Each structure stands twice: as C-alpha cells, then as structure tokens.
Coordinates of C-alpha atoms and ligand atoms in Angstrom, one line a residue:
M1 CA 32.2 17.1 -137.2
L2 CA 31.7 14.1 -139.4
S3 CA 34.8 14.8 -141.4
D4 CA 36.9 14.6 -138.2
W5 CA 35.8 11.0 -137.5
I6 CA 38.8 8.7 -137.6
N7 CA 36.9 5.6 -136.5
L8 CA 33.5 4.4 -135.2
A9 CA 34.3 5.4 -131.6
D10 CA 34.2 9.0 -132.8
A11 CA 30.8 8.5 -134.3
E12 CA 29.6 6.8 -131.2
R13 CA 30.8 9.7 -129.0
D14 CA 29.1 12.3 -131.2
G15 CA 25.9 10.2 -131.7
L16 CA 25.5 9.6 -127.9
A17 CA 26.0 13.3 -127.2
K18 CA 23.0 14.2 -129.3
L19 CA 20.6 12.0 -127.4
D20 CA 18.7 12.5 -124.1
Q21 CA 19.3 9.8 -121.4
G22 CA 16.1 7.8 -122.2
P23 CA 16.7 7.2 -125.9
R24 CA 20.5 7.0 -125.3
D25 CA 20.1 4.1 -122.9
Y26 CA 17.4 2.5 -125.0
F27 CA 19.8 2.4 -128.0
A28 CA 23.1 1.7 -126.2
G29 CA 21.9 -0.7 -123.5
G30 CA 21.7 -4.4 -123.3
A31 CA 20.0 -7.0 -121.1
G32 CA 20.8 -7.8 -117.5
D33 CA 24.4 -7.2 -116.6
E34 CA 25.2 -6.5 -120.2
V35 CA 27.8 -9.3 -120.3
T36 CA 26.8 -10.3 -123.9
L37 CA 26.7 -6.6 -125.0
R38 CA 30.3 -6.2 -124.0
E39 CA 31.5 -9.6 -125.1
N40 CA 30.1 -9.0 -128.6
V41 CA 32.7 -6.4 -129.1
A42 CA 35.5 -8.1 -127.2
A43 CA 35.1 -11.5 -128.9
W44 CA 36.1 -10.3 -132.4
G45 CA 39.4 -9.2 -130.7
H46 CA 40.0 -12.8 -129.7
W47 CA 40.9 -13.7 -133.2
R48 CA 44.2 -12.9 -134.9
L49 CA 44.9 -12.5 -138.6
R50 CA 47.3 -14.7 -140.6
P51 CA 48.2 -12.3 -143.4
R52 CA 49.7 -13.5 -146.7
V53 CA 52.3 -11.2 -148.3
L54 CA 53.6 -10.3 -151.7
N55 CA 50.3 -10.7 -153.5
D56 CA 50.0 -7.5 -155.6
V57 CA 47.4 -5.5 -153.8
R58 CA 47.2 -2.4 -156.0
E59 CA 43.6 -3.0 -156.9
V60 CA 41.5 -3.9 -153.8
S61 CA 37.7 -4.1 -154.0
T62 CA 35.2 -4.5 -151.1
V63 CA 32.4 -5.6 -153.5
A64 CA 30.7 -8.8 -152.4
E65 CA 27.6 -10.8 -153.1
V66 CA 24.6 -11.3 -150.9
L67 CA 21.6 -13.3 -152.2
G68 CA 23.3 -13.5 -155.6
R69 CA 23.5 -9.7 -156.1
P70 CA 26.4 -7.4 -155.5
V71 CA 26.9 -4.9 -152.7
D72 CA 29.7 -2.4 -152.6
L73 CA 30.4 -3.4 -149.0
P74 CA 29.6 -6.6 -147.2
V75 CA 28.3 -4.6 -144.2
L76 CA 24.5 -4.3 -144.1
V77 CA 22.5 -2.1 -141.9
A78 CA 20.8 -4.1 -139.2
P79 CA 17.1 -3.6 -138.3
V80 CA 16.8 -1.2 -135.5
A81 CA 13.5 -0.1 -134.0
Y82 CA 12.1 3.4 -133.5
Q83 CA 14.8 5.4 -135.5
R84 CA 12.8 8.6 -135.3
L85 CA 14.0 8.7 -131.6
A86 CA 17.5 9.2 -133.0
H87 CA 17.0 11.7 -135.8
P88 CA 14.1 13.3 -137.6
E89 CA 15.3 11.7 -140.9
A90 CA 14.6 8.4 -139.1
E91 CA 14.5 5.3 -141.4
R92 CA 14.6 7.4 -144.5
G93 CA 17.9 8.8 -143.5
M94 CA 19.2 5.4 -142.7
A95 CA 18.1 4.2 -146.2
V96 CA 19.8 7.1 -147.9
G97 CA 23.0 6.5 -146.0
A98 CA 23.0 2.8 -146.7
A99 CA 22.3 3.5 -150.4
A100 CA 25.2 6.0 -150.6
A101 CA 27.5 3.2 -149.3
G102 CA 26.0 0.7 -151.8
T103 CA 24.7 -1.7 -149.3
V104 CA 21.4 -3.2 -148.0
M105 CA 19.3 -1.6 -145.3
C106 CA 17.1 -3.8 -143.2
L107 CA 13.9 -2.2 -141.9
S108 CA 12.5 -3.2 -138.5
T109 CA 8.9 -4.2 -138.0
L110 CA 9.0 -1.5 -135.3
S111 CA 9.8 1.2 -137.9
T112 CA 8.5 4.7 -137.6
T113 CA 8.4 4.9 -141.4
R114 CA 6.5 2.7 -143.8
P115 CA 8.3 0.4 -146.3
A116 CA 7.1 2.4 -149.4
E117 CA 8.4 5.7 -147.9
V118 CA 11.8 4.0 -147.3
A119 CA 11.9 2.7 -150.8
A120 CA 11.0 6.1 -152.2
A121 CA 13.7 7.8 -150.2
A122 CA 16.4 5.5 -151.7
P123 CA 15.1 4.4 -155.1
G124 CA 17.0 1.6 -156.7
A125 CA 18.6 0.6 -153.4
R126 CA 18.3 -2.8 -151.8
H127 CA 16.0 -3.2 -148.8
W128 CA 15.1 -6.1 -146.6
F129 CA 12.4 -6.3 -144.0
Q130 CA 12.7 -7.7 -140.4
L131 CA 9.5 -9.4 -139.4
Y132 CA 8.2 -10.1 -135.9
A133 CA 5.4 -12.7 -135.8
F134 CA 2.2 -11.6 -134.2
K135 CA -0.5 -13.7 -132.4
D136 CA -2.9 -12.6 -135.1
A137 CA -1.4 -14.2 -138.3
A138 CA -3.2 -11.7 -140.4
V139 CA -1.1 -8.9 -138.9
T140 CA 2.1 -10.8 -139.7
R141 CA 0.9 -11.4 -143.2
A142 CA -0.1 -7.8 -143.8
L143 CA 3.3 -6.5 -142.6
M144 CA 5.1 -9.0 -144.9
D145 CA 2.9 -8.2 -147.9
E146 CA 3.4 -4.5 -147.4
A147 CA 7.2 -4.9 -147.6
I148 CA 7.1 -7.2 -150.6
E149 CA 4.7 -4.7 -152.3
A150 CA 7.3 -2.0 -151.7
G151 CA 10.0 -4.0 -153.5
F152 CA 11.8 -5.4 -150.4
E153 CA 13.9 -8.4 -151.4
A154 CA 14.2 -10.6 -148.3
I155 CA 12.5 -11.1 -144.9
L156 CA 14.4 -11.6 -141.7
V157 CA 12.2 -13.4 -139.2
T158 CA 13.5 -12.6 -135.7
A159 CA 13.7 -15.7 -133.6
D160 CA 15.3 -14.4 -130.4
A161 CA 12.3 -12.2 -129.3
P162 CA 9.6 -12.0 -127.9
P163 CA 9.6 -11.9 -125.0
G164 CA 11.6 -8.7 -124.7
G165 CA 14.9 -8.9 -122.7
N166 CA 15.5 -7.6 -119.3
R167 CA 16.6 -4.1 -120.2
E168 CA 17.4 -2.6 -116.8
R169 CA 18.5 0.8 -118.1
D170 CA 15.0 1.3 -119.6
R171 CA 13.4 0.2 -116.3
R172 CA 15.5 2.5 -114.3
N173 CA 14.8 5.4 -116.6
R174 CA 11.0 4.5 -116.8
F175 CA 11.6 4.8 -120.5
T176 CA 8.5 5.2 -122.7
L177 CA 8.1 6.2 -126.3
P178 CA 7.1 9.8 -127.0
R179 CA 3.3 9.8 -127.6
E180 CA 3.7 11.2 -131.2
L181 CA 6.1 8.4 -132.2
G182 CA 4.3 5.6 -133.9
T183 CA 4.9 2.4 -135.9
P184 CA 2.5 3.2 -138.8
S185 CA 2.7 -0.2 -140.6
L186 CA 2.0 -2.1 -137.4
T187 CA -0.8 0.3 -136.5
A188 CA -2.3 -0.1 -140.0
A189 CA -2.0 -3.9 -139.8
T190 CA -3.7 -4.1 -136.4
G191 CA -6.5 -1.8 -137.6
G192 CA -5.9 0.5 -134.7
S193 CA -5.4 4.3 -134.7
E194 CA -3.4 4.9 -131.5
A195 CA 0.4 4.6 -131.3
L196 CA 1.3 1.5 -129.3
T197 CA 3.7 1.4 -126.4
I198 CA 6.7 -1.0 -126.4
E199 CA 4.9 -3.2 -123.9
Q200 CA 1.7 -3.2 -125.8
T201 CA 3.6 -4.1 -129.0
F202 CA 5.5 -7.1 -127.4
A203 CA 2.2 -8.3 -125.9
L204 CA 0.7 -8.5 -129.4
M205 CA 3.6 -10.7 -130.6
N206 CA 3.4 -14.4 -131.0
H207 CA 5.3 -16.0 -128.0
A208 CA 4.4 -19.5 -129.3
L209 CA 6.4 -19.3 -132.5
T210 CA 8.0 -22.6 -133.6
W211 CA 10.0 -24.0 -136.6
S212 CA 6.7 -25.0 -138.3
D213 CA 5.6 -21.4 -138.3
V214 CA 8.9 -20.5 -140.0
E215 CA 8.2 -23.2 -142.6
S216 CA 4.7 -21.9 -143.3
L217 CA 6.1 -18.3 -143.6
A218 CA 8.9 -19.4 -145.9
S219 CA 6.5 -21.4 -148.1
E220 CA 4.0 -18.6 -148.4
C221 CA 6.6 -15.9 -148.9
S222 CA 7.6 -15.0 -152.5
I223 CA 11.0 -13.7 -151.4
P224 CA 13.8 -15.4 -149.4
V225 CA 13.4 -15.8 -145.7
F226 CA 16.2 -15.6 -143.2
V227 CA 16.0 -16.6 -139.5
K228 CA 17.7 -13.9 -137.4
G229 CA 18.9 -14.7 -133.9
V230 CA 20.5 -18.1 -134.3
L231 CA 23.5 -19.0 -132.0
T232 CA 23.9 -22.7 -132.5
A233 CA 24.7 -25.1 -135.3
E234 CA 21.6 -27.2 -134.4
D235 CA 19.2 -24.3 -134.9
A236 CA 21.0 -23.2 -138.1
V237 CA 20.4 -26.7 -139.5
L238 CA 16.7 -26.5 -138.4
A239 CA 16.3 -23.1 -140.1
L240 CA 17.5 -24.6 -143.5
D241 CA 15.4 -27.8 -142.9
H242 CA 12.3 -25.5 -142.5
G243 CA 12.8 -23.5 -145.7
A244 CA 15.0 -20.6 -144.7
A245 CA 17.4 -19.2 -147.3
G246 CA 19.9 -18.4 -144.6
V247 CA 20.5 -17.4 -141.1
V248 CA 21.7 -14.3 -139.2
V249 CA 24.0 -15.3 -136.3
S250 CA 22.9 -12.8 -133.7
N251 CA 22.1 -12.3 -130.1
H252 CA 20.1 -9.1 -130.8
G253 CA 23.0 -6.9 -129.9
G254 CA 23.1 -8.3 -126.3
R255 CA 19.6 -7.0 -125.7
Q256 CA 17.8 -10.3 -125.2
L257 CA 19.4 -13.2 -123.3
D258 CA 22.3 -11.9 -121.3
R259 CA 25.3 -14.3 -121.1
S260 CA 24.3 -15.9 -124.4
L261 CA 27.3 -16.5 -126.7
A262 CA 29.0 -13.6 -128.3
S263 CA 28.3 -13.7 -132.1
A264 CA 32.0 -14.1 -132.9
D265 CA 32.1 -17.2 -130.7
A266 CA 28.9 -18.7 -132.2
L267 CA 29.9 -18.1 -135.8
P268 CA 32.6 -20.7 -136.4
E269 CA 30.5 -23.8 -135.5
I270 CA 27.6 -22.5 -137.6
A271 CA 29.8 -21.7 -140.6
E272 CA 31.5 -25.2 -140.4
T273 CA 28.1 -27.0 -140.2
L274 CA 26.5 -25.0 -143.0
D275 CA 29.6 -25.2 -145.1
G276 CA 28.4 -22.8 -147.7
R277 CA 24.9 -24.4 -148.2
A278 CA 23.0 -21.2 -147.4
A279 CA 23.5 -17.5 -146.9
L280 CA 25.3 -16.8 -143.6
L281 CA 25.2 -13.4 -142.0
V282 CA 26.4 -12.3 -138.6
D283 CA 25.9 -9.2 -136.4
G284 CA 26.8 -8.0 -132.9
G285 CA 29.8 -5.9 -131.9
I286 CA 31.2 -5.2 -135.3
R287 CA 33.1 -1.9 -134.8
R288 CA 36.2 -2.3 -137.1
G289 CA 37.0 -3.3 -140.7
I290 CA 39.2 -6.0 -139.1
D291 CA 36.0 -7.4 -137.4
V292 CA 34.4 -7.5 -140.8
A293 CA 37.4 -9.3 -142.3
T294 CA 37.4 -11.8 -139.3
A295 CA 33.7 -12.6 -139.8
L296 CA 34.2 -13.1 -143.5
A297 CA 37.3 -15.3 -142.9
L298 CA 35.3 -17.4 -140.4
G299 CA 32.7 -18.0 -143.2
A300 CA 30.1 -15.2 -143.1
D301 CA 29.0 -13.8 -146.5
A302 CA 28.4 -10.4 -144.9
V303 CA 27.9 -8.7 -141.5
L304 CA 25.3 -6.3 -140.2
V305 CA 25.8 -3.3 -138.0
G306 CA 23.1 -1.9 -135.7
R307 CA 24.3 0.7 -133.2
P308 CA 27.2 2.1 -135.3
A309 CA 24.7 3.0 -138.1
L310 CA 22.4 4.5 -135.4
W311 CA 25.2 6.6 -134.0
G312 CA 25.9 7.9 -137.5
L313 CA 22.2 8.7 -137.9
A314 CA 21.9 10.4 -134.5
A315 CA 25.0 12.5 -135.2
G316 CA 24.5 13.5 -138.8
G317 CA 21.3 12.0 -140.4
H318 CA 22.0 10.2 -143.7
E319 CA 25.4 11.8 -144.0
G320 CA 26.4 10.3 -140.6
V321 CA 25.2 6.9 -141.7
A322 CA 27.2 7.1 -144.9
A323 CA 30.3 8.3 -143.0
V324 CA 30.1 5.3 -140.6
L325 CA 29.8 2.9 -143.5
G326 CA 32.6 4.7 -145.3
L327 CA 35.0 4.3 -142.4
L328 CA 34.2 0.6 -142.3
R329 CA 34.8 0.4 -146.0
E330 CA 38.2 2.1 -145.8
E331 CA 39.2 -0.1 -142.9
L332 CA 38.1 -3.3 -144.6
E333 CA 39.9 -2.3 -147.8
L334 CA 43.2 -1.7 -145.9
T335 CA 42.8 -4.9 -143.9
L336 CA 42.2 -6.9 -147.2
A337 CA 45.3 -5.3 -148.7
L338 CA 47.5 -6.0 -145.7
C339 CA 46.2 -9.6 -145.6
G340 CA 47.3 -10.0 -149.2
C341 CA 43.7 -10.1 -150.5
T342 CA 42.1 -8.1 -153.3
S343 CA 38.5 -9.1 -152.6
P344 CA 36.4 -10.2 -149.7
T345 CA 36.1 -13.6 -151.4
D346 CA 39.8 -14.1 -151.0
L347 CA 39.4 -14.4 -147.2
G348 CA 39.2 -17.9 -145.8
R349 CA 39.5 -19.9 -142.6
T350 CA 43.3 -19.9 -143.0
H351 CA 43.5 -16.2 -142.5
V352 CA 42.4 -16.3 -138.9
R353 CA 43.3 -18.2 -135.7
R354 CA 42.4 -17.8 -132.1
A355 CA 44.6 -15.4 -130.2
P356 CA 46.9 -17.1 -127.6
V357 CA 45.0 -16.7 -124.3
T358 CA 47.7 -14.6 -122.7
S359 CA 47.5 -11.9 -125.4
V360 CA 43.7 -11.5 -125.6
Y361 CA 43.1 -7.9 -126.5
S362 CA 40.5 -6.3 -124.2
V363 CA 38.4 -3.6 -125.8
Ligands
LIG401 C1 18.1 0.1 -130.3 C2 18.0 -1.2 -131.0 C3 16.8 -1.7 -131.5 C4 16.8 -2.9 -132.2 N1 15.6 -3.3 -132.8 C5 15.5 -4.5 -133.4 C6 14.3 -4.9 -134.1 O1 13.3 -4.2 -134.1 N2 14.3 -6.1 -134.6 C7 15.4 -6.9 -134.7 O2 15.4 -8.0 -135.2 N3 16.6 -6.5 -134.1 C8 16.7 -5.3 -133.5 N4 17.8 -5.0 -132.9 C9 19.0 -5.8 -133.1 C10 19.8 -5.5 -134.3 O3 19.2 -5.8 -135.5 C11 21.2 -6.2 -134.3 O4 21.0 -7.6 -134.1 C12 22.2 -5.6 -133.3 O5 22.0 -4.2 -133.1 C13 23.6 -5.9 -133.7 O6 24.5 -5.5 -132.7 P1 25.3 -4.1 -132.8 O7 24.4 -3.1 -132.3 O8 26.4 -4.4 -131.8 O9 25.8 -3.9 -134.2 C14 17.9 -3.7 -132.3 C15 19.1 -3.3 -131.8 C16 19.2 -2.0 -131.2 C17 20.5 -1.5 -130.6

C-alpha cells in the first residue's frame, strides 16, 4: 500500500515485486560487477552534514529554481527508457506523478509514448527531452523538433552512451523487449514501421559523436541543451565551451562504465570548477532527502532520480510516482529545517564535510 511507505526502500520493494525477472533486472541492474551501481548509493553516505542551529525554521520551503523557473522540489525525474514495461500508464503516468509533485519530468528518446501525449497528460507541467544522437542526423533532428513542438523546454544530450554498457543480468536473462512495445517517435523518425529491438536501436545511434556535434546541436536548438553523463571537470568545461547551458553529472545509474566514479564523488570538482557559471544537475543513487541536501550543498542546482520514480510507477502508476517524490520532499524539508535552513538556496559548501574514514556509513 502506497500510504504505508515510510521511505524509498518501501517503494523499491513493492515496485520490484510487481515485475517479472526480465524487466526487473533490466531496470534494477547495472554494468559489469555493478560496482558503480552500488557506489552511487553508498557515496552520498560518505558525506556528513554540518547543521546550523537556532535559525527559526517554522517556515521551510523546498521550492527551487531550475533554468530560471521554479520547481516545488529540486528533484527532477530522470529519463528512463521503455516505461511501459513497468506499468500500463508508462510515461504518461510518470508525467502526471511528476506534475503532482511540481517538478520536471525528462522523457527518454527510448520512450514508449510520444512527447505530445506526455504533454497532454500533464498540461502546464514542465518537460525536458533526453536525446540520443543517431548516425542519420535527420533522425536526431526529427526527435528534437518533435519535443520542441510539444512544448518541451530543454534537451539533455546523453554523452555516456552508445555503446550500451555490459549489462550481464540482461544477457543472462536473454532479455528482449516484448514485440508490442515500441518507441513510436523513433520509429516515426526512422521512417520504419516495425518496433526496434534494443540492439537494433543502439546500432542506429551515432558512436562517433564529438564535442563539435554538441556545438552544432546547441547552436541549432531553440531551447537550452545540457550534456548528460559528465564525470570530470575537464568535460564540464568543454560542455560549456561548446554551447551547453549546463551539465548533468551522471554515470547513467551505473549502467554504462562499471567502476566509473560515483556521482557524489564526481560532483565536488565539477561544482568547484563551474562555480555557478552554468546549470548543474546530478543523478545516481539519490534515495534520501539527505542525499538531495548533500548534492545541493555540494553545488548542484537540483538532482534527478531514475529508479526510485520507476519503482513508484511500477508499484502504483502516477500515484506511486507522486508518493515517491512526496517522500523525498518531506525528507528534504525536515533535513533543511534540522540544518537550520529555510530554503534549498540556504545550503552551501559549509554544510557538508567528508565523513571520517572510520565512520563511513555503508548502505
Ligand atoms: C532502466 C533505466 C533506463 C534508462 N534509460 C535512459 C535513457 O534512455 N537515456 C538516458 O540518458 N538515461 C537513461 N537512464 C539513466 C537515468 O537517466 C539516470 O541517469 C539514472 O537512472 C540515475 O540513477 P538512479 O537510477 O540511481 O537514480 C536509465 C536508467 C535506468 C535505470
């Protein structure tokens, strides 16, 4: 029961229980030995809060700004492929849940629902589009144009794929998409009629993408472009130099390069280098309001959650998504108050320090 959820682990348990093994492992799994998958969660726990006291915290708000507009919660919904595998409401349910929480939903290129349908499901809500670049530039362009046409307000160009990571759970399960599950925008953009398999889809993607392609995309695009999948200060600077409005610090939820840095470990150097010059988002392993507060204190403007929102969707459709985001909102609000903050913008670098090594909390 959604109303019994105390924290995101409850949503995860109920969401996983709804899924057959193939989709469950596709959603939950990571690359290789899943070191980065696990460290993404654990690394947030390597930080400790330095709370300030006696600050009058009767009125605490979680409202924050992303791209110059307010969100009720600085937790966005990350782009996650093939959501119809999780629940029949699919991306529409995700959009409705995100809208109920007053936040942005990012739609994957590999969506089972077209951008206009997502926009219609949650009118007035904020939507961003995640873009994979394809070998045929006209396909990339058509996908981007469709999202802009539907009123989406930013593009996240994913830089850490293709190629797809070594997902051993999927290989062991011989996981394939159900035949009836398609990616209608991609099918329309490629001019095909048959649904594509995951392998066929990755084969169509542009494996030769470079920073100059990001520059062309950003210059042709009428809405802000983010680069998603940045883990170093060097690449964050290159993203800005090539026209990006911001970066998403991310390792794709541990699904691409195993043993790449956990997001929480990559964030500080990037935040320090960018120093507020561009929008800075982070995802990977956020499971607690305290994780959100830590990310904001380290310099992020907002975070994204992938799997938690998906567990909410699997367990309870749009209500499950809203419940997951609601739990994060409550936890963030309490964390802010106990840190002596009344708004996310009150959090700064002085509110966190690395935990002493001997007391690292293992999740
Ligand atoms: C099942 C699944 C599918 C994903 N599909 C995409 C995708 O299509 N495009 C993309 O840029 N990221 C994709 N991601 C990565 C997420 O956007 C995000 O970076 C990641 O889930 C964050 O980690 P978290 O799940 O621990 O919150 C996917 C993640 C999962 C779990």
